[in-house]
Coordinates of C-alpha atoms in Angstrom, one line a residue:
M1 CA -11.4 -42.8 0.8
V2 CA -11.6 -39.3 -0.7
R3 CA -7.8 -38.9 -0.2
V4 CA -7.1 -42.1 -2.0
L5 CA -9.3 -41.1 -4.9
C6 CA -7.6 -37.7 -5.1
H7 CA -4.2 -39.4 -5.0
D8 CA -5.3 -42.0 -7.7
F9 CA -6.5 -39.1 -9.9
R10 CA -3.2 -37.3 -9.6
V11 CA -1.3 -40.4 -10.5
Y12 CA -3.6 -41.0 -13.5
Q13 CA -3.3 -37.4 -14.6
S14 CA 0.5 -37.5 -14.3
C15 CA 0.7 -40.8 -16.3
T16 CA -1.6 -39.2 -19.0
W17 CA 0.7 -36.1 -19.2
F18 CA 3.8 -38.2 -19.6
G19 CA 2.1 -40.3 -22.1
E20 CA 1.3 -37.2 -24.2
G21 CA 5.0 -36.3 -24.2
R22 CA 5.4 -34.0 -21.2
T23 CA 8.7 -34.2 -19.3
S24 CA 7.8 -32.2 -16.2
L25 CA 5.0 -31.9 -13.7
G26 CA 5.6 -28.2 -13.3
D27 CA 3.3 -25.5 -14.7
E28 CA 3.9 -24.6 -18.4
P29 CA 4.4 -21.0 -19.3
K30 CA 1.1 -19.2 -19.9
S31 CA 0.5 -16.6 -22.6
G32 CA -1.3 -13.3 -22.1
R33 CA -1.1 -10.7 -19.5
P34 CA 1.8 -10.8 -16.9
K35 CA 0.8 -12.0 -13.5
T36 CA 2.1 -8.9 -11.7
S37 CA 2.1 -5.2 -12.3
T38 CA 5.5 -4.8 -10.8
N39 CA 7.5 -3.3 -13.6
E40 CA 10.1 -0.5 -14.1
E41 CA 7.4 2.0 -15.1
N42 CA 5.3 1.4 -12.0
I43 CA 8.3 1.5 -9.7
T44 CA 9.3 4.9 -11.2
R45 CA 5.8 6.2 -10.8
V46 CA 5.5 5.1 -7.2
D47 CA 8.9 6.6 -6.4
K48 CA 7.9 9.9 -7.9
L49 CA 4.7 10.0 -5.9
I50 CA 6.5 9.2 -2.6
R51 CA 9.1 11.9 -3.3
C52 CA 6.4 14.5 -3.9
D53 CA 4.5 13.6 -0.8
R54 CA 6.2 11.5 1.8
R55 CA 3.1 11.2 3.9
M56 CA 1.1 9.5 1.2
K57 CA -0.4 6.1 2.2
I58 CA -0.1 2.9 0.2
R59 CA -3.8 2.9 -0.4
E60 CA -3.7 6.4 -1.8
I61 CA -0.8 5.5 -4.1
A62 CA -2.7 2.4 -5.3
L63 CA -5.8 4.4 -6.1
K64 CA -3.8 7.1 -7.9
L65 CA -1.9 4.7 -10.1
E66 CA -4.7 2.2 -10.4
I67 CA -2.6 -0.8 -9.4
P68 CA -3.2 -3.3 -6.5
K69 CA -2.3 -2.3 -3.0
S70 CA -0.2 -5.5 -2.6
T71 CA 1.9 -4.5 -5.6
V72 CA 2.4 -1.0 -4.3
H73 CA 3.4 -2.5 -0.9
E74 CA 5.9 -4.8 -2.7
I75 CA 7.3 -1.9 -4.7
V76 CA 7.7 0.5 -1.8
H77 CA 9.2 -2.0 0.6
D78 CA 11.1 -4.5 -1.6
F79 CA 12.2 -2.5 -4.6
L80 CA 12.5 1.1 -3.3
G81 CA 13.5 0.2 0.2
Y82 CA 11.3 2.7 2.0
R83 CA 9.8 2.4 5.5
K84 CA 7.4 4.6 7.5
V85 CA 8.8 6.8 10.2
S86 CA 6.6 9.3 11.9
A87 CA 4.0 9.0 9.1
R88 CA 6.7 9.7 6.4
W89 CA 8.4 7.4 4.0
V90 CA 12.1 7.3 4.5
P91 CA 14.8 5.2 2.7
K92 CA 16.0 2.2 4.7
M93 CA 19.5 2.7 3.3
L94 CA 21.3 6.1 3.4
T95 CA 22.2 7.6 0.1
E96 CA 25.6 9.1 -0.5
D97 CA 24.2 12.6 0.0
H98 CA 22.8 11.6 3.4
K99 CA 26.1 10.1 4.4
L100 CA 28.0 13.2 3.5
Q101 CA 25.5 15.4 5.4
R102 CA 25.9 13.2 8.5
V103 CA 29.7 13.6 8.3
E104 CA 29.5 17.4 7.9
I105 CA 27.1 17.8 10.8
S106 CA 29.2 15.5 13.0
Q107 CA 32.3 17.5 12.2
R108 CA 30.5 20.8 13.0
L109 CA 29.2 19.4 16.3
L110 CA 32.7 18.2 17.3
Q111 CA 34.2 21.6 16.5
R112 CA 31.5 23.2 18.8
A113 CA 32.2 20.7 21.5
N114 CA 35.9 21.4 21.3
K115 CA 35.4 25.2 21.5
T116 CA 33.1 24.7 24.5
M117 CA 35.6 22.5 26.3
E118 CA 38.5 25.0 25.6
M119 CA 36.3 27.9 27.0
R120 CA 35.5 25.9 30.2
I121 CA 39.1 24.9 30.7
R122 CA 40.2 28.6 30.3
R123 CA 37.6 29.7 32.9
I124 CA 38.9 27.1 35.4
L125 CA 42.5 28.1 34.9
V126 CA 41.8 31.9 35.2

């Protein structure tokens, strides 16, 4: 009985809205303060804090910047692309600098390995 009453009320409310000239049942835009504090300024502030101290926790960032923990979490994970590894924030994606460093280190390691192999082969042949 209660469900029927709720359904009847919704139908009545919808008919009233359409009678007043509405064309959609969706929410109308609301004025005032934005519903989230995820904006460019806060994203930049969070990024600066993380770069200064990669061990900082989401709760600490939220307290320092005075924004909700859920917003900080969204900024850190979705917008900045960080994740925690060994209690430190690291980017999920490698930057161009990181990629270049990996290539340089790999080349140095290959050169060392080649020298070591040459030395072992010479010892065997001698």
